[in-house]
Short mmCIF file of C-alpha atoms and ligand atoms in Angstrom, two decimals:
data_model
loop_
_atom_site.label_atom_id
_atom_site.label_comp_id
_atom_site.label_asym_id
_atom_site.label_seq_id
_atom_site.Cartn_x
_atom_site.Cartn_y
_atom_site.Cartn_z
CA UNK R 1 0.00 0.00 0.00
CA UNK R 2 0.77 3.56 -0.60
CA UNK R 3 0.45 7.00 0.67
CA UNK R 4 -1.52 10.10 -0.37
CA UNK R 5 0.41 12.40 1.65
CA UNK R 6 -0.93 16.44 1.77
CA UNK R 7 1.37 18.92 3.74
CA UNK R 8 1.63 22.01 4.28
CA UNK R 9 5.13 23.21 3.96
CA UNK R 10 4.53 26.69 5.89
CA UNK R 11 1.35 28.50 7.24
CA UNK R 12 2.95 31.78 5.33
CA UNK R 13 0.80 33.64 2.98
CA UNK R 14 1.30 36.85 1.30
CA UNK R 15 -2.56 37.07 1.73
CA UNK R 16 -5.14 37.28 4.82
CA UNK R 17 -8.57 35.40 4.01
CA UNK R 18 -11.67 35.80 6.64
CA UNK R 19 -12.24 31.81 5.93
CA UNK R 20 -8.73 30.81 5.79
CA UNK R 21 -8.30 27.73 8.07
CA UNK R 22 -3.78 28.16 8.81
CA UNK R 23 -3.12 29.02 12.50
CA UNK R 24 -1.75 32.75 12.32
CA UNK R 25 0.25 32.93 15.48
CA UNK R 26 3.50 32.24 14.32
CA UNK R 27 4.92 31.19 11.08
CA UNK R 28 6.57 27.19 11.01
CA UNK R 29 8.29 25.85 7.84
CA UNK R 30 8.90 21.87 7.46
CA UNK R 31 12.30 21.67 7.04
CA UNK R 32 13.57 19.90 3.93
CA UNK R 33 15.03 17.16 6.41
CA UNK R 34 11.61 16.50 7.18
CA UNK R 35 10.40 15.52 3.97
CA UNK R 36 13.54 13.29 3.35
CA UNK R 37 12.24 11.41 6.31
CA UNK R 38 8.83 11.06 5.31
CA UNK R 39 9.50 9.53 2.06
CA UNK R 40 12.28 7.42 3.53
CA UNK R 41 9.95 6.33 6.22
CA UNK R 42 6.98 6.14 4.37
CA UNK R 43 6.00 4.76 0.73
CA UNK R 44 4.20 7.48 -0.57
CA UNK R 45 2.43 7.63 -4.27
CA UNK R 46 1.63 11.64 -4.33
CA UNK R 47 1.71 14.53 -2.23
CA UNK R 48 -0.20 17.54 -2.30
CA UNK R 49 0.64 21.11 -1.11
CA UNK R 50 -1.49 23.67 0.92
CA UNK R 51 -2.18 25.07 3.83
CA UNK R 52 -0.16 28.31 3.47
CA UNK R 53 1.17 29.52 -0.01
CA UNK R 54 4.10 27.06 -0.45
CA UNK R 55 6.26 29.35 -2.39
CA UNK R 56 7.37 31.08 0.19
CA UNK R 57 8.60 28.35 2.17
CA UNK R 58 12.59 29.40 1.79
CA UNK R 59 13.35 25.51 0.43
CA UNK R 60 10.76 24.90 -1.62
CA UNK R 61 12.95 24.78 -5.12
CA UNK R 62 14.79 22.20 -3.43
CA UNK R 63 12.36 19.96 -1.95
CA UNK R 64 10.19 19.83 -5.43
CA UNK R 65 13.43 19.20 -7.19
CA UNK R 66 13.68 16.14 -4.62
CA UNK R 67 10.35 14.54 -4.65
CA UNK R 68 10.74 15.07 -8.63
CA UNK R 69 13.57 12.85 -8.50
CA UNK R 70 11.43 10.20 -6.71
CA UNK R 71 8.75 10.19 -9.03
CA UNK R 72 6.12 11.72 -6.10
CA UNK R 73 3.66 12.98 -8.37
CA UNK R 74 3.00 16.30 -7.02
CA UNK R 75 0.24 19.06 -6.54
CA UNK R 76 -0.12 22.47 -5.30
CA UNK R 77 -3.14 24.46 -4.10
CA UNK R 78 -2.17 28.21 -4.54
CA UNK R 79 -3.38 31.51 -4.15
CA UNK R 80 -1.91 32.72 -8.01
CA UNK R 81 1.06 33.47 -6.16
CA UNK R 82 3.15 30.43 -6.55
CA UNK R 83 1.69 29.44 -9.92
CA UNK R 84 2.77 33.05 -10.98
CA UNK R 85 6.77 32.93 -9.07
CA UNK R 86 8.02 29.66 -9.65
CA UNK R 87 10.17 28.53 -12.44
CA UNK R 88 8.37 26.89 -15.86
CA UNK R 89 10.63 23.82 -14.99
CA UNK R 90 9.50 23.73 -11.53
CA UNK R 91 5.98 24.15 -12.52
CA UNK R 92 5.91 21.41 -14.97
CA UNK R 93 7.51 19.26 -12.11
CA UNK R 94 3.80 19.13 -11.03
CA UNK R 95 1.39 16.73 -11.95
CA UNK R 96 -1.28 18.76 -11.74
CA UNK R 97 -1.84 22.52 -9.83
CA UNK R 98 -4.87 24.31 -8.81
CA UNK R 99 -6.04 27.73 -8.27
CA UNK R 100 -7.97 29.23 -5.44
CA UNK R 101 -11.25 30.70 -6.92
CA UNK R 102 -14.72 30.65 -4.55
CA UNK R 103 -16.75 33.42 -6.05
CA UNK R 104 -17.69 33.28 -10.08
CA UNK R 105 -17.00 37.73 -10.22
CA UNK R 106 -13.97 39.77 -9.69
CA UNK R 107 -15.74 41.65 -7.51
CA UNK R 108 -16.60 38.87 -5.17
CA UNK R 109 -13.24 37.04 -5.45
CA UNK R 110 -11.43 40.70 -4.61
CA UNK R 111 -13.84 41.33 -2.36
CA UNK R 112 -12.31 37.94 -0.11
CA UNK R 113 -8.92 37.44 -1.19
CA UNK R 114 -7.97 41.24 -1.86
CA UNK R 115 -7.60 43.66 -4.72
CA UNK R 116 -5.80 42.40 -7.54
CA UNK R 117 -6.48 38.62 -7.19
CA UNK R 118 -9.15 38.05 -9.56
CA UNK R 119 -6.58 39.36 -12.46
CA UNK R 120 -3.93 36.83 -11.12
CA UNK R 121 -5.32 33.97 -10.67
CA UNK R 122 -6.79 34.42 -14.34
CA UNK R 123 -2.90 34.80 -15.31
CA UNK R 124 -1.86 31.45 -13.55
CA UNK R 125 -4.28 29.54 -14.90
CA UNK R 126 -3.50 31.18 -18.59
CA UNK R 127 0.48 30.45 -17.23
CA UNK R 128 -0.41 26.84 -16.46
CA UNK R 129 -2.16 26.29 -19.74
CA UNK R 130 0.68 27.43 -21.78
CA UNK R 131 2.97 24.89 -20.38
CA UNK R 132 0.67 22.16 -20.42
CA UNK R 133 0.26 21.76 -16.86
CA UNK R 134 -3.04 20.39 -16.02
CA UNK R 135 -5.13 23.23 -13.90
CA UNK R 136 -8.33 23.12 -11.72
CA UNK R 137 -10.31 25.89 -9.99
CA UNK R 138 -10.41 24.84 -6.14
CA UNK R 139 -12.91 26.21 -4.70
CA UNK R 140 -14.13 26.08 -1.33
CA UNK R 141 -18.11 25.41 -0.80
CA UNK R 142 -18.92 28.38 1.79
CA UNK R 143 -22.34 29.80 3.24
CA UNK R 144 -21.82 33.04 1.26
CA UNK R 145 -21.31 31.08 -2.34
CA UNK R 146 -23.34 27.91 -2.55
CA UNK R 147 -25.71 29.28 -4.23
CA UNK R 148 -23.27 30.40 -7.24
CA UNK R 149 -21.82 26.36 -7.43
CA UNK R 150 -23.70 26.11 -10.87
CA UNK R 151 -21.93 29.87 -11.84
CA UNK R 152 -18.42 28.55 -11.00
CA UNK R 153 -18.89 25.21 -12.54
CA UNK R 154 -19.83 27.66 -15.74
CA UNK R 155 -16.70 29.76 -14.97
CA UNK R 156 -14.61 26.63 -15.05
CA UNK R 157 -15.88 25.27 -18.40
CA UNK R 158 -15.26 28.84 -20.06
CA UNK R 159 -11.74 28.96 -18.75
CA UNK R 160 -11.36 25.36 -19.86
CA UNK R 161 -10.44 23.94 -16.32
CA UNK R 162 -11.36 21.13 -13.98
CA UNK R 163 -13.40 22.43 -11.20
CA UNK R 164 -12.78 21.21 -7.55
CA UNK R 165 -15.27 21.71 -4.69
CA UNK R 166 -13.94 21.24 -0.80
CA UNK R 167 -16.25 21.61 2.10
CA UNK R 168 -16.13 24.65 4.41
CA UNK R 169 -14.65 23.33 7.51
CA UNK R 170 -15.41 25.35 10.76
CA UNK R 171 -11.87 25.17 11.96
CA UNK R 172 -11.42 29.07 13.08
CA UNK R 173 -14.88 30.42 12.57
CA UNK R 174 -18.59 29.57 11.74
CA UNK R 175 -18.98 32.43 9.68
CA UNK R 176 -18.74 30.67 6.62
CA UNK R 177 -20.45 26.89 7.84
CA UNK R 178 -23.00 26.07 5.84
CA UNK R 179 -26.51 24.85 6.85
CA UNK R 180 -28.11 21.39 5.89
CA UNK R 181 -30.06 22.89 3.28
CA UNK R 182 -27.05 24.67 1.82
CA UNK R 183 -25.06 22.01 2.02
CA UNK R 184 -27.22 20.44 -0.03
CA UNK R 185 -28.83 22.93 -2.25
CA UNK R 186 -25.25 24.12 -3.28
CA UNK R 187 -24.45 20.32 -4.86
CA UNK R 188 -27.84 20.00 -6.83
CA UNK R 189 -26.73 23.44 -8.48
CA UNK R 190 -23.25 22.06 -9.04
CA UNK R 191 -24.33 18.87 -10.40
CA UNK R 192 -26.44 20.49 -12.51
CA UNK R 193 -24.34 22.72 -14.58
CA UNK R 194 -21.76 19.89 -14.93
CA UNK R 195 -20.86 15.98 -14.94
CA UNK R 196 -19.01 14.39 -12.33
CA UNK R 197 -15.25 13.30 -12.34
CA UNK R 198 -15.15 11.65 -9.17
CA UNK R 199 -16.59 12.37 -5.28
CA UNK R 200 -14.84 11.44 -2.60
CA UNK R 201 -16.69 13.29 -0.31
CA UNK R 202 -18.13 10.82 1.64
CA UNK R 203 -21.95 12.03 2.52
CA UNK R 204 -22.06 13.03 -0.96
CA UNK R 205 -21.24 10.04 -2.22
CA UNK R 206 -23.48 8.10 -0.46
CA UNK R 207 -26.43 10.27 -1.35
CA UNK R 208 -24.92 9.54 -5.19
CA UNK R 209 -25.56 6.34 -4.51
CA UNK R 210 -21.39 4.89 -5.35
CA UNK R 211 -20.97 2.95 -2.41
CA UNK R 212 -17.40 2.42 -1.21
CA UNK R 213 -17.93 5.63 1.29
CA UNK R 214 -14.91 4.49 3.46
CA UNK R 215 -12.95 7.78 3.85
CA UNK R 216 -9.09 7.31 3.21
CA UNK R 217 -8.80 9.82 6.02
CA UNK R 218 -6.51 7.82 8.22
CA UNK R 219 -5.93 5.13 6.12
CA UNK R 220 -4.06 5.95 2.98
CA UNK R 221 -4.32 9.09 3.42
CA UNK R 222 -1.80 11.37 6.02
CA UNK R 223 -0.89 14.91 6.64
CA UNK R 224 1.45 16.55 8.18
CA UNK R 225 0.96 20.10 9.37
CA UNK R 226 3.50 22.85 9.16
CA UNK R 227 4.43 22.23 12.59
CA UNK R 228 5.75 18.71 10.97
CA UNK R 229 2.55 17.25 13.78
CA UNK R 230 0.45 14.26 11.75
CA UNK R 231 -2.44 14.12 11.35
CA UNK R 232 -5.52 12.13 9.68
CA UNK R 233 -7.07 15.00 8.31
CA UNK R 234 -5.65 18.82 7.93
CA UNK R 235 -9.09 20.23 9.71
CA UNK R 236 -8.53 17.24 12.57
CA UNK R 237 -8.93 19.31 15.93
CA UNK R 238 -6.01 18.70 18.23
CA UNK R 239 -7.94 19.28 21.02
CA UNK R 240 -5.66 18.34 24.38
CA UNK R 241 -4.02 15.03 22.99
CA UNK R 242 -0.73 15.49 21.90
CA UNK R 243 -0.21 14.65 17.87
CA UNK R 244 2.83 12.51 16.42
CA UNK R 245 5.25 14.70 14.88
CA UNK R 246 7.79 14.06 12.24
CA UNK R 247 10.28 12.85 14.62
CA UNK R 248 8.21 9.92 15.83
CA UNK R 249 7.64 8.75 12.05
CA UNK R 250 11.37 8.62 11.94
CA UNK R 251 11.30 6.00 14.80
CA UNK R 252 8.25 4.66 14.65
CA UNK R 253 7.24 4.44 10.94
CA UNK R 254 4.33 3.11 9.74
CA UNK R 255 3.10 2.64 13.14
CA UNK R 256 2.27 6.14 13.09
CA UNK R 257 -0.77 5.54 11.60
CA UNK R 258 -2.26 3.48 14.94
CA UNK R 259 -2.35 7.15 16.82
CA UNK R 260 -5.74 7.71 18.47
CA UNK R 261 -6.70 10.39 16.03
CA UNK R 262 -5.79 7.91 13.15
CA UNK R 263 -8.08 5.49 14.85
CA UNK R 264 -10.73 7.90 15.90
CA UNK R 265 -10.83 9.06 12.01
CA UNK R 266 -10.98 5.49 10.91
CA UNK R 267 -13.96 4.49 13.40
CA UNK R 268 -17.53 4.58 12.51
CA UNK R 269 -19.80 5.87 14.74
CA UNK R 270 -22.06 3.46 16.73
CA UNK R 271 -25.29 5.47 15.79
CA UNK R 272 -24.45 5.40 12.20
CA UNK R 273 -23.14 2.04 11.21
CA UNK R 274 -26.45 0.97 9.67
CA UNK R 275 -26.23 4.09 7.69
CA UNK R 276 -25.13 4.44 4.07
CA UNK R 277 -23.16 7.14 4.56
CA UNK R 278 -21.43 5.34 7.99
CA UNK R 279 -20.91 8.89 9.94
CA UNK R 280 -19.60 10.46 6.76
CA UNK R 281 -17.09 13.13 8.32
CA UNK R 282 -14.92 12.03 10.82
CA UNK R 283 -13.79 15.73 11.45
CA UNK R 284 -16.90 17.68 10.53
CA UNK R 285 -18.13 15.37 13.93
CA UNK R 286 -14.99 16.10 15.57
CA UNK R 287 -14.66 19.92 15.19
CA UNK R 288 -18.45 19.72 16.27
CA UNK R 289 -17.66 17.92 19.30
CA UNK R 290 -19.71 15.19 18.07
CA UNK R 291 -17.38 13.00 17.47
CA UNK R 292 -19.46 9.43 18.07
CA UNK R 293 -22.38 11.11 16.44
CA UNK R 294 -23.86 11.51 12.80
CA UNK R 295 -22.82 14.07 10.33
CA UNK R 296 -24.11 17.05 10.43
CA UNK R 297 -25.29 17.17 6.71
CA UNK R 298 -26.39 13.23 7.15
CA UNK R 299 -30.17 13.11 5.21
CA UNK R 300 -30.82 9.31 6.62
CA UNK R 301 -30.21 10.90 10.07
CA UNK R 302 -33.09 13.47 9.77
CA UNK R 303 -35.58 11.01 7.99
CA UNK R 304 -35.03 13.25 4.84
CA UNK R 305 -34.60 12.61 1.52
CA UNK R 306 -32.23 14.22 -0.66
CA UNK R 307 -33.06 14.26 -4.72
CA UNK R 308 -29.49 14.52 -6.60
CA UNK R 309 -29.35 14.02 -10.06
CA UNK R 310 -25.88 13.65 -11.89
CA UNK R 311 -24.22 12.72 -15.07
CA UNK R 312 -20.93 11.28 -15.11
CA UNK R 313 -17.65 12.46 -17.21
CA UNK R 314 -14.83 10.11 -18.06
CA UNK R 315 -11.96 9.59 -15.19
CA UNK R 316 -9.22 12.00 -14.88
CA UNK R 317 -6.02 11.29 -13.08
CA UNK R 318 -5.48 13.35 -10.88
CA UNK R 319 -3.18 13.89 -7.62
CA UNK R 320 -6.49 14.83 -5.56
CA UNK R 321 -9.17 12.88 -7.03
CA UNK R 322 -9.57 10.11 -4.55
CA UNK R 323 -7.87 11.02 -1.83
CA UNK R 324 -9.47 13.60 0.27
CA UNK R 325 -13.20 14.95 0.25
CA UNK R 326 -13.46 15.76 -3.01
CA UNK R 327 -15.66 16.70 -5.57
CA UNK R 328 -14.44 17.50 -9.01
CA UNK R 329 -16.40 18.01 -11.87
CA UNK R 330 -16.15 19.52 -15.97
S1 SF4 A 401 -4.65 32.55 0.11
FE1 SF4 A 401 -5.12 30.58 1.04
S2 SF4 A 401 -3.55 30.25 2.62
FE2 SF4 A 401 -3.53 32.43 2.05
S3 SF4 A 401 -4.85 33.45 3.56
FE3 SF4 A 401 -6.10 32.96 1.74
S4 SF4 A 401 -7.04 30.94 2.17
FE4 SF4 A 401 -5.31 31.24 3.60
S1 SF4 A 402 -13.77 13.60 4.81
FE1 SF4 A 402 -11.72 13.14 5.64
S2 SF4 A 402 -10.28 14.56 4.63
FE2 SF4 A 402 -12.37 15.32 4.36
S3 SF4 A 402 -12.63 16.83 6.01
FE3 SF4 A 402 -13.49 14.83 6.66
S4 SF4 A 402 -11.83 13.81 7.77
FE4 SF4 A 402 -10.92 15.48 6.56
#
C-alpha cells in the first residue's frame, strides 16, 4: 500500500482570508530534512501542497526538485502566487496545480482574497495552460457562495479547467459553515451545470448512490501540518491530545498511523453504522464535538430525503481525485 500524503510546507501567505483555516500565530516551515524522512519512512504515491502559499517556504525549489527525482507525483493548491513565481521547470515538475477561486465575479473574489487577485489567478491559470500543466479551480463550498456552485462550474468550463469543490470546515470560525439545506442545495446546483469526475466526499457520495464511502482519512491518506505534527485529516482538531510529529515517524514508521486520532478518524460511529453514509465526516463530527455522532449534513439521520441528479464524465487522473473529500467536476 501507498500514501496520499498532503502537507503544508509553511502557514505563510502573502494574503489574509476571513475563511482561511492556517493558525496565524507564528509562522513554522517543514524543514527539507523532514520531507527526506517522510518519504524514507513512508512509501508514498503523491503529495499535495497547501495550507499556506508554499512558495514562500525558503526551500521549496529544493524539496520539489527532490520529490521530482522520486517520481512523487506532485500538486499544489495556490493563491496565483506560486503558480505566478516559480520557475516553468519547476511548474511542470507538477502533476497537476490548482487555483484558489470561490466566487464566479472579480468583484466577489477581490472582495475575499484582496484587490488584484481576480486578475492573477486568471494569469496562472492562462500560465499553467501554456505549459501544459493540467489546472483546476479549487474552490471552497462556503455559506456566502453555494448558491453560485452552478456559476463557478460555468466559470470553469469557459476557462477550460477542472473544477474542484472542498467543504467549508469550521476550523477558526462559523462564519462561513454552511446549513443542511445549503449544504445540499449548493451540490444539486453544481451537479447540474456539470458531470461528475469523481466524489470522494463521503456524505455526498453516499447520497450519489457509489458505495465504497470508506474515507481514506486515516488510512491511505496522512498529513502533516506545518508544525511537521500528523495528522488524519488537515481540519482534525487537536484538542488536548498530543499529535505525532515528524520525529516519531522517523522511529516509529508506519506505526504512526495506529495514533488515536488515526483510529478515531478510521472508526464509525455506533449510531451510524447501519447508515449508508457510515458517519460520513470524521472531522466535521470532531470539530463539532460530536465526534461518536452523525454528520451534520447526514439526510438518513433526519428522515429526509435528498433528490441529486448527476451525469458522469470520463476519469481523470489526478493527484487529488480520490484522496481527500473531493468533488471534481467539468
Ligand atoms: S490565500 Fe489561502 S492560505 Fe492564504 S490566507 Fe487565503 S485561504 Fe489562507
Ligand atoms: S472527509 Fe476526511 S479529509 Fe475530508 S474533512 Fe473529513 S476527515 Fe478530513
Amino acid at each position: 500500500m501507498s500514501y496520499s500524503v498532503g502537507i503544508g510546507l509553511t502557514n505563510a501567505c502573502n494574503l489574509a482570508c476571513a475563511h482561511c483555516y492556517r493558525p496565524t500565530d507564528r509562522i513554522d516551515y517543514v524543514s527539507f530534512a523532514d520531507i527526506q524522512t517522510i518519504c524514507e519512512q513512508l512509501p508514498v504515491s503523491n503529495i499535495g501542497m497547501g495550507t499556506g502559499e508554499n512558495i514562500l517556504h525558503p526551500q521549496f525549489n529544493q524539496i520539489v526538485e527532490y520529490l521530482h527525482e522520486r517520481t512523487i507525483k506532485l500538486s499544489i493548491a495556490s493563491n496565483g502566487h506560486s503558480l505566478m513565481t516559480m520557475s516553468d521547470e519547476h511548474l511542470r515538475s507538477f502533476n497537476d496545480v490548482e487555483v484558489s477561486i470561490d466566487y464566479p465575479s472579480r468583484a466577489q473574489q477581490d472582495g475575499m482574497r484582496g484587490p488584484g487577485n481576480w486578475d492573477l489567478v486568471l494569469q496562472a491559470i492562462e500560465r499553467c495552460q501554456a505549459q501544459a500543466v493540467p489546472v483546476s479551480i479549487l474552490a471552497t463550498l462556503m455559506c456566502t457562495n453555494y448558491h453560485q456552485m452552478d456559476e463557478l462550474a460555468r466559470l470553469a468550463q469557459q476557462l477550460g479547467v477542472i473544477l474542484r469543490v472542498n467543504v467549508y470546515q469550521a476550523v477558526r470560525t462559523d462564519a462561513y459553515r454552511l446549513s443542511y439545506s445549503q449544504f445540499w442545495e449548493a451540490y444539486q446546483r453544481l451537479f447540474s451545470a456539470s458531470r461528475v469526475v469523481s466524489c470522494s466526499e463521503p456524505l455526498v457520495r453516499a447520497v450519489m448512490g457509489l458505495g465504497e464511502v470508506e474515507s481514506p482519512c486515516g488510512r491511505t491518506s496522512i498529513r502533516f501540518n506545518m508544525r511537521g505534527q500528523i495528522i488524519p485529516c488537515v481540519y482534525w482538531p487537536l484538542g488536548s491530545t498530543n499529535p505525532l510529529t515528524i520525529a516519531d515517524l522517523a522511529i516509529q514508521g508506519e506505526a504512526v498511523m495506529q495514533h488515536a486520532f488515526f483510529e478515531q478518524a478510521r472508526a464509525v460511529p455506533s449510531n451510524a453504522a447501519a447508515c449508508p453514509c457510515q458517519g460520513g465526516c470524521a472531522s466535521r463530527r470532531a470539530l463539532s464535538g460530536a465526534l461518536a455522532d452523525h454528520d451534520e449534513y447526514c439526510p438518513w439521520a433526519r428522515g429526509d430525503t435528498i433528490d441529486l441528479p448527476w451525469q458522469p464524465a470520463p476519469e481523470l487522473n489526478l493527484v487529488r481525485g480520490r484522496n481527500v473529500c473531493t468533488t471534481i467536476v467539468v
